[in-house]
Coordinates of C-alpha atoms in Angstrom, one line a residue:
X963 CA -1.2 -13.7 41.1
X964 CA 1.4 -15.7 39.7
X965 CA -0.2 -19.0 39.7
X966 CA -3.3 -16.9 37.9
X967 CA -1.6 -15.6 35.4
X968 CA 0.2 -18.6 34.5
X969 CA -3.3 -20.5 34.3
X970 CA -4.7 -18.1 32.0
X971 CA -1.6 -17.7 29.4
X972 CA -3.3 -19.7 27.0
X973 CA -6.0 -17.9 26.6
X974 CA -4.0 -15.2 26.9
X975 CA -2.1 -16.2 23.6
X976 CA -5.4 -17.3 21.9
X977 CA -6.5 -13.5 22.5
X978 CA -3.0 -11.9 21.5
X979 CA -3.2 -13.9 18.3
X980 CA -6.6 -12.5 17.5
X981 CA -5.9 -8.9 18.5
X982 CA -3.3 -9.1 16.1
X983 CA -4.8 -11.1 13.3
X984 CA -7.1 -8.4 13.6
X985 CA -5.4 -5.4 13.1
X986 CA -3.6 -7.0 10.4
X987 CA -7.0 -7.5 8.5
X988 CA -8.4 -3.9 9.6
X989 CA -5.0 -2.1 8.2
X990 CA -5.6 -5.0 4.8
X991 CA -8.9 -3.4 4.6
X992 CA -8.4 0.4 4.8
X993 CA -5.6 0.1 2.2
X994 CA -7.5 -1.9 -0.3
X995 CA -10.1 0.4 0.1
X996 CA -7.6 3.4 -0.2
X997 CA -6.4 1.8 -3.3
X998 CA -9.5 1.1 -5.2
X999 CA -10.4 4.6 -4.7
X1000 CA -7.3 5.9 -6.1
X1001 CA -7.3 3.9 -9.0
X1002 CA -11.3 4.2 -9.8
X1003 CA -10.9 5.3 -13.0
X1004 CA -8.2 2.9 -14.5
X1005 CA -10.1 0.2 -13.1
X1006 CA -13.3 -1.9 -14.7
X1007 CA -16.5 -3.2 -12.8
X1008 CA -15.6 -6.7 -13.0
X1009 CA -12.0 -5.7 -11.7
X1010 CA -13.5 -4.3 -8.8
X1011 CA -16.7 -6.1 -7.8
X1012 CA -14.6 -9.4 -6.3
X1013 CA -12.2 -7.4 -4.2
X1014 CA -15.4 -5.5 -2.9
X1015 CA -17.0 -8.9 -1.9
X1016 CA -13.8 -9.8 -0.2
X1017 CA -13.6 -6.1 1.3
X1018 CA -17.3 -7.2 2.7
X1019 CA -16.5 -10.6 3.8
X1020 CA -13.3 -8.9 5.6
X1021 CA -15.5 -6.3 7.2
X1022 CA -18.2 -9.2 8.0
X1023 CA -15.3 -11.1 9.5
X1024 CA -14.1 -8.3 11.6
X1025 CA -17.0 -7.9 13.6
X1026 CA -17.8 -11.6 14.2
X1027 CA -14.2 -11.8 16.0
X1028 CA -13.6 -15.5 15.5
X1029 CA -9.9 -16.2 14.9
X1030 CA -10.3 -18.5 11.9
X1031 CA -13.1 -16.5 10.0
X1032 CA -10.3 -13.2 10.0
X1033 CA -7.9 -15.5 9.1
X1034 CA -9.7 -16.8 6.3
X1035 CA -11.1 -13.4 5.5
X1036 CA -7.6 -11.7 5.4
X1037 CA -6.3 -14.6 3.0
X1038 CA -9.2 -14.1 0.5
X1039 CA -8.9 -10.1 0.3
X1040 CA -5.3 -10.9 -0.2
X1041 CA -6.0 -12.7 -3.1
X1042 CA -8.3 -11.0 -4.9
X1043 CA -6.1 -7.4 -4.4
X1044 CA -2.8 -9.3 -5.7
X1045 CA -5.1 -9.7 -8.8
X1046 CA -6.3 -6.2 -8.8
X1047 CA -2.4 -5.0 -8.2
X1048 CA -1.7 -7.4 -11.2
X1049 CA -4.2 -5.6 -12.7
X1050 CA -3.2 -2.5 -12.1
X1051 CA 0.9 -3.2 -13.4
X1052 CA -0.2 -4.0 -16.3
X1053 CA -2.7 -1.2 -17.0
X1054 CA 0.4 1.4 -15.6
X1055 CA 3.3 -0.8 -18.0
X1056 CA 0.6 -0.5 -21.3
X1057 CA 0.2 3.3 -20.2
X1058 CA 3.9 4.1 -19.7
X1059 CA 5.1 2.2 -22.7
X1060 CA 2.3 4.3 -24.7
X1061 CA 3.5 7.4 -23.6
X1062 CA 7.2 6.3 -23.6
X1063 CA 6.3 5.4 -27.7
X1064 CA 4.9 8.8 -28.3
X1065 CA 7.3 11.0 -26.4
X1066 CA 10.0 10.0 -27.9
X1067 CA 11.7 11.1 -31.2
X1068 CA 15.3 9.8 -31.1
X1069 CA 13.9 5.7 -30.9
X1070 CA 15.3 6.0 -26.7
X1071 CA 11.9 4.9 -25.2
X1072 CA 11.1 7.6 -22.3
X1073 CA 13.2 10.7 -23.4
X1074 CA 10.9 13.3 -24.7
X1075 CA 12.1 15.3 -28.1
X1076 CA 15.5 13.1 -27.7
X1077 CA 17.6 15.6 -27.0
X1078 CA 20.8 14.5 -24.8
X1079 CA 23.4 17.8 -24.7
X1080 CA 21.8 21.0 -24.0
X1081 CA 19.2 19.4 -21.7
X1082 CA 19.3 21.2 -17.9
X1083 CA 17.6 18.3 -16.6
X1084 CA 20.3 15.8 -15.5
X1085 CA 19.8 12.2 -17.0
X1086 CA 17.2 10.0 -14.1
X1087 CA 19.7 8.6 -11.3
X1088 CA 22.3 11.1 -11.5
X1089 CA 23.4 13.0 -8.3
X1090 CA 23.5 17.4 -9.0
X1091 CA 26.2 18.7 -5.7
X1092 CA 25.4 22.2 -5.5
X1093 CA 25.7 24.4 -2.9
X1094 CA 23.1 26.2 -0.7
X1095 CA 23.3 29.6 0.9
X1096 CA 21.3 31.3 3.1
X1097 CA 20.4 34.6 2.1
X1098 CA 18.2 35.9 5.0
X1099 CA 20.1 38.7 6.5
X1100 CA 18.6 38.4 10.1
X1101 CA 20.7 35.2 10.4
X1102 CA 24.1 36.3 8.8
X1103 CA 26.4 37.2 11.9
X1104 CA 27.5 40.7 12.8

């Protein structure tokens, strides 16, 4: 059994290499996918149509099996959704700086009606210690 499985580790690498490659590409695939139809709506058609033919190739890809088609399949649908993340940034940084423009009236992009005493929300980042207690009376001792 030994000498067997020494004889077949090879293949047994070549296999192990395309399980993987595969699963790689398959989880690639069903979070591109999960993105694009998140983001529909901020997206255009010519956004979205190359990362679909990648998506296709990808699928394509994964049922033929061969090593170097998933390979090559998993670089291109990385490409083309970098460009649709790119996409995406840049869409989410025009959006925020829009609303950071318009929300604020004290010229601090970001901070609504400017107000910085009085507010009960603390500044982003900054750590509230309060204390928590249990008010349910079946779990106060006797």
């Amino acid at each position: 059994m030994r000498n067997d499985a020494e004889a077949h580790a090879d293949e047994d690498k070549k296999k192990l290499s395309e399980i993987e490659a595969r699963n790689i590409l398959d989880s690639r695939v069903y979070q591109i996918e999960k993105l694009i139809a998140e983001n529909r709506e901020k997206l255009s058609e010519s956004d979205i149509k190359p990362v679909e033919e990648a998506l296709a190739a990808a699928k394509s890809a994964l049922s033929g099996g061969i090593l170097d088609q998933i390979t090559s399949a998993t670089q291109q649908l990385e490409r083309a959704s970098h460009t649709l993340a790119e996409t995406l940034y840049k869409t989410a940084q025009a959006s925020g700086a829009q609303a950071g423009a318009a929300g604020s009236s004290d010229g601090v992009p970001g901070t609504p009606g400017g107000s910085k005493s009085g507010s009960s929300a603390p500044p982003p980042g900054e750590v509230i210690d309060a204390e928590y207690v249990d008010v349910d009376e079946s779990k106060k001792p006797n």
